Structures are given as C-alpha cells and as structure tokens.
PDB file of C-alpha atoms in Angstrom:
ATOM      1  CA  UNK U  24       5.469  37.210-116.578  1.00  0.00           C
ATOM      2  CA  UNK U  25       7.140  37.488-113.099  1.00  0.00           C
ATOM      3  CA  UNK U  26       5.301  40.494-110.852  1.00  0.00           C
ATOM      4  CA  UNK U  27       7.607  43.588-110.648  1.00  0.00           C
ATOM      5  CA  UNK U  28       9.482  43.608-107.084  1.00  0.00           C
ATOM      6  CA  UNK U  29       9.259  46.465-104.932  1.00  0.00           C
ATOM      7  CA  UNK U  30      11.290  47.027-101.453  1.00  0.00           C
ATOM      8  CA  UNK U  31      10.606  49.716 -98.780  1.00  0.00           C
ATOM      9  CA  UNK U  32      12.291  51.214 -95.958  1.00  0.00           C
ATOM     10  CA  UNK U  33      11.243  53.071 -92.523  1.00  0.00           C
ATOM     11  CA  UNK U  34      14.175  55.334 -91.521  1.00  0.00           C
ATOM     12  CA  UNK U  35      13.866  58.703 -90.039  1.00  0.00           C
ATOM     13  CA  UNK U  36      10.819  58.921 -89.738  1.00  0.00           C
ATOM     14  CA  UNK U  37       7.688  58.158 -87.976  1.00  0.00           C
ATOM     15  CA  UNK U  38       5.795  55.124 -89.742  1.00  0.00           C
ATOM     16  CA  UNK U  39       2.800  57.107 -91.380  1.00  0.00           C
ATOM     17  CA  UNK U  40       3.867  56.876 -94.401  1.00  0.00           C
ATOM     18  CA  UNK U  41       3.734  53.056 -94.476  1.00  0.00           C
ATOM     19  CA  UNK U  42       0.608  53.428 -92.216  1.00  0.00           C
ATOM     20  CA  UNK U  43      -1.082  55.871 -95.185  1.00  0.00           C
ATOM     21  CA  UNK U  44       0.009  52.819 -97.495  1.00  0.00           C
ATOM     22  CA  UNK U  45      -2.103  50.399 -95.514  1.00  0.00           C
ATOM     23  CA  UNK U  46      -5.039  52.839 -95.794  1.00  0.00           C
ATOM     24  CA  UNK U  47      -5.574  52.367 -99.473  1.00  0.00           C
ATOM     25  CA  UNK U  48      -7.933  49.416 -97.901  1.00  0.00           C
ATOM     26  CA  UNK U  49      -8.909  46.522-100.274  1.00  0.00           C
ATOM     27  CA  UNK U  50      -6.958  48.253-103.129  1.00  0.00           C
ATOM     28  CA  UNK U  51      -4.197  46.419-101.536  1.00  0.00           C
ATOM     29  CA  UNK U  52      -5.244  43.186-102.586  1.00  0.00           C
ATOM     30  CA  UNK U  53      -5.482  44.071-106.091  1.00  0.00           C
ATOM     31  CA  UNK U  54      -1.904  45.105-105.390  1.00  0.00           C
ATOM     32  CA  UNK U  55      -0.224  42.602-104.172  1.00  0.00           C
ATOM     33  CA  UNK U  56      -1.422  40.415-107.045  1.00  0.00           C
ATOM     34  CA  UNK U  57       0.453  42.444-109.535  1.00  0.00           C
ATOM     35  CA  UNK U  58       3.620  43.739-107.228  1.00  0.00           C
ATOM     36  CA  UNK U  59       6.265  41.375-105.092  1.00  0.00           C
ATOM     37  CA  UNK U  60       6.844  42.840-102.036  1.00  0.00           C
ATOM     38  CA  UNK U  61      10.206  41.844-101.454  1.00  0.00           C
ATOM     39  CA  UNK U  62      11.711  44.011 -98.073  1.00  0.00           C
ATOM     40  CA  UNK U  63       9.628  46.424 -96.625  1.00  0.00           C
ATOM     41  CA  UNK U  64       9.581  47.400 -92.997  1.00  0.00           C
ATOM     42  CA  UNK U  65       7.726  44.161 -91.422  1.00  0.00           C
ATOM     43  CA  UNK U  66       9.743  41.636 -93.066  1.00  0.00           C
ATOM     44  CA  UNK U  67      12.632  42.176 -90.930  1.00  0.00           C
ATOM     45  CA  UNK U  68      15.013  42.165 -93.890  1.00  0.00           C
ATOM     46  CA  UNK U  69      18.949  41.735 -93.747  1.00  0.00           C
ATOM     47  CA  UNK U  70      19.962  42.441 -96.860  1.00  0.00           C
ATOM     48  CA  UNK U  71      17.948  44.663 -99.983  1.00  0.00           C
ATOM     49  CA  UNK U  72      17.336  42.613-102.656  1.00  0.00           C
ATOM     50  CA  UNK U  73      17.901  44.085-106.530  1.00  0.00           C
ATOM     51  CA  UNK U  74      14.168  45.522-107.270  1.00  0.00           C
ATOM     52  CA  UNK U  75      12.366  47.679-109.954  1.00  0.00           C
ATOM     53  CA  UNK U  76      11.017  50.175-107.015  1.00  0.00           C
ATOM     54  CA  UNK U  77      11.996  51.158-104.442  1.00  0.00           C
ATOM     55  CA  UNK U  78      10.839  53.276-101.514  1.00  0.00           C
ATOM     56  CA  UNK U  79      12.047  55.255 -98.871  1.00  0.00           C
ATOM     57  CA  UNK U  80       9.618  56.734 -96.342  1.00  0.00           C
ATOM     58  CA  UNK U  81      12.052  59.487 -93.669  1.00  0.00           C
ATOM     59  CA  UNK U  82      14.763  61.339 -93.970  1.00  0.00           C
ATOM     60  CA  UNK U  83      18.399  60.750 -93.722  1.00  0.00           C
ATOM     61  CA  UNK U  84      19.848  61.654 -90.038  1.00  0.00           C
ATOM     62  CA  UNK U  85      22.731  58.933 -89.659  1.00  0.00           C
ATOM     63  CA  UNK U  86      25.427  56.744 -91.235  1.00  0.00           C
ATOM     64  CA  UNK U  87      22.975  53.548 -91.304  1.00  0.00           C
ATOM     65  CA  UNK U  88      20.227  55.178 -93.187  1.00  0.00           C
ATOM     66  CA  UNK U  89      22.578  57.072 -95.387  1.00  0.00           C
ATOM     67  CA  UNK U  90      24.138  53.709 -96.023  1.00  0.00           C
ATOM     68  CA  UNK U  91      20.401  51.999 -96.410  1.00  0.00           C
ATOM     69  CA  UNK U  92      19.311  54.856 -99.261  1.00  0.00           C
ATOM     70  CA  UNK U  93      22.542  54.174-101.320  1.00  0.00           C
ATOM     71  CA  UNK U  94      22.356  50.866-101.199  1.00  0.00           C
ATOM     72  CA  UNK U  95      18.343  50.764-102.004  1.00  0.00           C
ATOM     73  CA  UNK U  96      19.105  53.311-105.116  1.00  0.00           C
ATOM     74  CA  UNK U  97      21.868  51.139-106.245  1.00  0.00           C
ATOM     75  CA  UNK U  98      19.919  48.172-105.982  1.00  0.00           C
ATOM     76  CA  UNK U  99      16.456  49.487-107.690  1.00  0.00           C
ATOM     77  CA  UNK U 100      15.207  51.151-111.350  1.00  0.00           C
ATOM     78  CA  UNK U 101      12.558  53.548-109.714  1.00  0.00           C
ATOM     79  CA  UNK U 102      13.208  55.095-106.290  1.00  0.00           C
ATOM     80  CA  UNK U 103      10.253  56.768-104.834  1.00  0.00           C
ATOM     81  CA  UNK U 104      10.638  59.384-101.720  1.00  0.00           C
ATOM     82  CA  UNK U 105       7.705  59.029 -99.680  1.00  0.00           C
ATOM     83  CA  UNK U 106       6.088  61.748 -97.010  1.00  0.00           C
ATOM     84  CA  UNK U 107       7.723  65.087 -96.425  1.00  0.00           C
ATOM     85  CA  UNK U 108      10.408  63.635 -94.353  1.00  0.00           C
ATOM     86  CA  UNK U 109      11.839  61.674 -97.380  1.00  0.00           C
ATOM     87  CA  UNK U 110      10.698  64.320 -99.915  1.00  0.00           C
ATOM     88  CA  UNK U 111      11.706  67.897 -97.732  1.00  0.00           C
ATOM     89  CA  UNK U 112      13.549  66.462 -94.091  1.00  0.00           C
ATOM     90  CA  UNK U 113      10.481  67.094 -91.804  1.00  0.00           C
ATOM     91  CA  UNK U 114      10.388  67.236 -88.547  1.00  0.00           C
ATOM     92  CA  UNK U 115      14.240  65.891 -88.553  1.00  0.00           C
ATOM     93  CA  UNK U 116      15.664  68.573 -89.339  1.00  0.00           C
ATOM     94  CA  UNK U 117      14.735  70.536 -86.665  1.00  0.00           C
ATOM     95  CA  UNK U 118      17.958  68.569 -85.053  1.00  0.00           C
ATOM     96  CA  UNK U 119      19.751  70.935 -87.871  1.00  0.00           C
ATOM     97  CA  UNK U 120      19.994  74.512 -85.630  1.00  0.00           C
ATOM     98  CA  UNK U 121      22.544  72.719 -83.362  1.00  0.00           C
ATOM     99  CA  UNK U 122      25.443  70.320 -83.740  1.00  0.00           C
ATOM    100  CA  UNK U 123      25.163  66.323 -83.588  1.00  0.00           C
ATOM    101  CA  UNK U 124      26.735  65.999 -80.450  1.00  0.00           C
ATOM    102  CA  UNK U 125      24.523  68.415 -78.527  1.00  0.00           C
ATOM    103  CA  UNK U 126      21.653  66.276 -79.829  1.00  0.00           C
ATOM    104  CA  UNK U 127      23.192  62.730 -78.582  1.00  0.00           C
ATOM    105  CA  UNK U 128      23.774  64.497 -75.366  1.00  0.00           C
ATOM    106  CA  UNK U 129      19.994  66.538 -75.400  1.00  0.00           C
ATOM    107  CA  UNK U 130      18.403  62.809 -76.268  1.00  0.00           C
ATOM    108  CA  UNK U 131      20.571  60.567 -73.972  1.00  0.00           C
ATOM    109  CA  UNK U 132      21.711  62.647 -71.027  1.00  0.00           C
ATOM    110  CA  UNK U 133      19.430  65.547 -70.631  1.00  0.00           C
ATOM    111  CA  UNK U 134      15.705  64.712 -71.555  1.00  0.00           C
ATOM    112  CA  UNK U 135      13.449  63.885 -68.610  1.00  0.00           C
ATOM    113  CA  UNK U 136      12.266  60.705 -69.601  1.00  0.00           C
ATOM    114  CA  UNK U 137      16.131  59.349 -70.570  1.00  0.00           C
ATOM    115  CA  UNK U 138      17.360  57.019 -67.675  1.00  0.00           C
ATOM    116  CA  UNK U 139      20.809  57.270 -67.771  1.00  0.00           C
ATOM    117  CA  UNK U 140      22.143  57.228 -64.814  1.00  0.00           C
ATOM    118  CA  UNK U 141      25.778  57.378 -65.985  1.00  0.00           C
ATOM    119  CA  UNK U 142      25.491  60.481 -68.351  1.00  0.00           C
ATOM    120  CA  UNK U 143      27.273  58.112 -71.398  1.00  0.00           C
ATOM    121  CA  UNK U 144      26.014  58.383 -74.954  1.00  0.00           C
ATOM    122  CA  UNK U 145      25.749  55.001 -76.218  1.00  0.00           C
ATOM    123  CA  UNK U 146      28.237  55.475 -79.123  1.00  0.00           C
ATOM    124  CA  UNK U 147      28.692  51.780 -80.093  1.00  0.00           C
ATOM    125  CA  UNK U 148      25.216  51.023 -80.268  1.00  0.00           C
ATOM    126  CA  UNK U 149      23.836  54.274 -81.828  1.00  0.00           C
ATOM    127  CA  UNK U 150      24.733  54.806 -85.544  1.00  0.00           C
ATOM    128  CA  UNK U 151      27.216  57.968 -86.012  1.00  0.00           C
ATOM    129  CA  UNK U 152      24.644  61.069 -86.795  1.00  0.00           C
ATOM    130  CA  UNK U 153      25.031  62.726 -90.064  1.00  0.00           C
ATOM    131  CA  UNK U 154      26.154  66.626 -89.408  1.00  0.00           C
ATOM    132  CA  UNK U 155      22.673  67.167 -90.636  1.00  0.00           C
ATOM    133  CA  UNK U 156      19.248  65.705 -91.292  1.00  0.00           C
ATOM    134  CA  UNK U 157      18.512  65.423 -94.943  1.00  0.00           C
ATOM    135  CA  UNK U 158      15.832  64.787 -97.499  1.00  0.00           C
ATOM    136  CA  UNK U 159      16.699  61.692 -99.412  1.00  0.00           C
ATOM    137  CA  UNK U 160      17.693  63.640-102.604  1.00  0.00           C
ATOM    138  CA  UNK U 161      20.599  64.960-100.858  1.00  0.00           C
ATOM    139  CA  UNK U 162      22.546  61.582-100.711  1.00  0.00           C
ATOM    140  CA  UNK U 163      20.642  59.719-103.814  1.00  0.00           C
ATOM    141  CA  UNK U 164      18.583  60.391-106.965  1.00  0.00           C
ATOM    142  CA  UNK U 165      14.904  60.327-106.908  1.00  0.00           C
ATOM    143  CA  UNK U 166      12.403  59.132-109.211  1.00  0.00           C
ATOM    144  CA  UNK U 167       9.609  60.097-107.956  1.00  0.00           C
ATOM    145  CA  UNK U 168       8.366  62.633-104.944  1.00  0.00           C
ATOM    146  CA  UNK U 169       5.294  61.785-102.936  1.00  0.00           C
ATOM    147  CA  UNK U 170       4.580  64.495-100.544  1.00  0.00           C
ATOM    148  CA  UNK U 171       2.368  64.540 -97.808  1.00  0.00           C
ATOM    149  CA  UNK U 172       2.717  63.831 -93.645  1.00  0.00           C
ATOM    150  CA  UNK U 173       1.618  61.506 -94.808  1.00  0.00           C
ATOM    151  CA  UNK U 174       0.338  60.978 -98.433  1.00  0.00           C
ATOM    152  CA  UNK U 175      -2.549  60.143 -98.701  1.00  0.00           C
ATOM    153  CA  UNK U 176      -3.767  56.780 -99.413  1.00  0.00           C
ATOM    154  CA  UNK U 177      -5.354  57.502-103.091  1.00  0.00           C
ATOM    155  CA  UNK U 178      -1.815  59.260-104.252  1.00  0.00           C
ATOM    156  CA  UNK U 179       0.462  56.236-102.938  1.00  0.00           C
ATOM    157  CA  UNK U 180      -2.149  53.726-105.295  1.00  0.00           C
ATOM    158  CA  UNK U 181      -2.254  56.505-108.072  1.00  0.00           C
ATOM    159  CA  UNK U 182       2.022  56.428-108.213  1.00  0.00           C
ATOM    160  CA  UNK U 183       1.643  52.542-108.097  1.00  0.00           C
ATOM    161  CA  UNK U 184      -0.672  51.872-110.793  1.00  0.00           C
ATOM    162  CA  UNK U 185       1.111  54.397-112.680  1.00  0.00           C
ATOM    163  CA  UNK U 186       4.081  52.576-112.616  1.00  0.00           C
ATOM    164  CA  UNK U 187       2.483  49.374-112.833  1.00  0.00           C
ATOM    165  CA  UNK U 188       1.640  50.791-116.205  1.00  0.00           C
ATOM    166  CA  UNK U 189       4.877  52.002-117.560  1.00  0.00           C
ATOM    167  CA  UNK U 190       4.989  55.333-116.752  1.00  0.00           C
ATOM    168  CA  UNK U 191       7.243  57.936-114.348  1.00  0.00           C
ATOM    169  CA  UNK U 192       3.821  59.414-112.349  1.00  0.00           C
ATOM    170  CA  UNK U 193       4.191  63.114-111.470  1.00  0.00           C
ATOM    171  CA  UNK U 194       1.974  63.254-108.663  1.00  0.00           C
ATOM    172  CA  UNK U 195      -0.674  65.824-109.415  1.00  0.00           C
ATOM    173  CA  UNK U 196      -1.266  68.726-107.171  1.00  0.00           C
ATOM    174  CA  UNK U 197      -4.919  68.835-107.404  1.00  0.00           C
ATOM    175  CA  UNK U 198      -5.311  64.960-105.577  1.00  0.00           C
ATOM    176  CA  UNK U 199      -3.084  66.619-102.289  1.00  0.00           C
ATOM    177  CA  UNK U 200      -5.406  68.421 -99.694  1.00  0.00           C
ATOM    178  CA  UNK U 201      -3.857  70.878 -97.137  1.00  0.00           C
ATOM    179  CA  UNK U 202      -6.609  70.979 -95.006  1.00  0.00           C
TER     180      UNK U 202
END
C-alpha cells in the first residue's frame, strides 16, 4: 500500500513550527516510514503536488501565500493549520492597526537597519500585501487546528498518528501547556 503523502508550507511566519516538528526526535523515523513527504519547506518545491495532508505553518499577509493556501487546500484531503500564526494570525497581525502601504514604507524606507538609499519600495519583487494579515481559515477551510507558538512536539506526532489511523484528531487541551 503506497504511504499517505503529506506537503507543508512556511509562510508568514517564523519557522518554529516546522522547528517544533523536528523536535519530536527519533519519532521521526518511525514517521517517515509510514508518511511521504512530498513538499515541505526544505525541498525547495515549485509546484504542490495533490496530497492527503496538508500543512500550513503562518498566517496569510500577501497575494503569494494567499495564492499558496488555496492552492495547498485544493490540492489536499486534510489541511492542518499549524502554530498560532496559522491557527489565530500571531504576531502578523499586529501589521493590522495600520494600512499596507504604511507597512511597505515602515519596513523598506523607515526602519534603521533598511538600506535604502533611494526611499523605493520594491514593488516588483515584493508580493502585493493583503489589506490584512489573516489566520488561514479566513481564505481556506481547515481540518484540523494545532495551536501553540509553537506546538509542541508530542501534539504535532499525536495529530499525525491520529491521522495515520483514520481519524480527524481534535487536539486535546489537556496535552497544551501555557507555562
């Protein structure tokens, strides 16, 4: 029987999600022998391929990862929000109390560490930002919700094995710390 394929993607977001994944140790062994990893964040994918699961670790803050969600939920059976950027926004949308255009110019012309001599905001190289930053659910439907910044290690290998089994995990409140 051919191993279920699962794809993942980094976008708004800071990588500790997919870090937290890597932290479930020699579990990921055991893992990899039953799962395909087909796309993830290392693999330097061009296109998504069609998958059973799929995950998305950040939140949606452009027209590239807005594009990148729908194309990942149109292209897999499960899709699993991971970390409270995918799950809630996080940190992004603190970008939300003022428009898009005063945060090109606060990131590319104003910030002390910007070198930008010119004052010009990239706009052919930088993806059009959305008017907002938004959790994942906003632009696509979600499966399943991992919480956490990030989750930990134990709940990303509970949702796996879970699905590895057949089942739509809920994950349970009382394996989250808020410590």
């Amino acid at each position: 029987m051919a191993k279920p394929k699962v794809a993942s993607v980094w976008l708004e977001a800071c990588a500790g999600c997919h870090m937290s994944f890597l932290d479930i140790d020699e579990r990921i062994v055991d893992l990899i022998g039953k799962v395909d990893f087909t796309a993830t964040p290392i693999t330097d994918f061009k296109e998504i391929p069609e998958v059973e699961v799929g995950v998305i670790e950040g939140a949606l803050g452009n027209e590239e990862e807005l594009h990148i969600a729908k194309e990942l939920r149109s292209k897999c059976k499960i899709l699993i929000a991971w970390g409270d950027c995918a799950v809630f926004g996080g940190i992004n949308c603190m970008r939300n109390f003022m428009p898009a255009e005063k945060v090109l110019e606060e990131g590319y012309v104003h910030t002390a560490t910007t070198v930008n001599p010119d004052g010009v905001i990239p706009c052919d190289e930088v993806p059009a930002l959305l008017p907002q930053a938004i959790p994942v659910d906003r632009a696509v439907k979600v499966d399943v919700y991992v919480p956490g910044c990030p989750p930990e290690a134990d709940v990303i290998y509970y949702v796996f094995s879970e699905i590895l089994e057949g089942r739509i995990p809920t994950v349970p409140t009382d394996v989250m710390r808020y410590d």
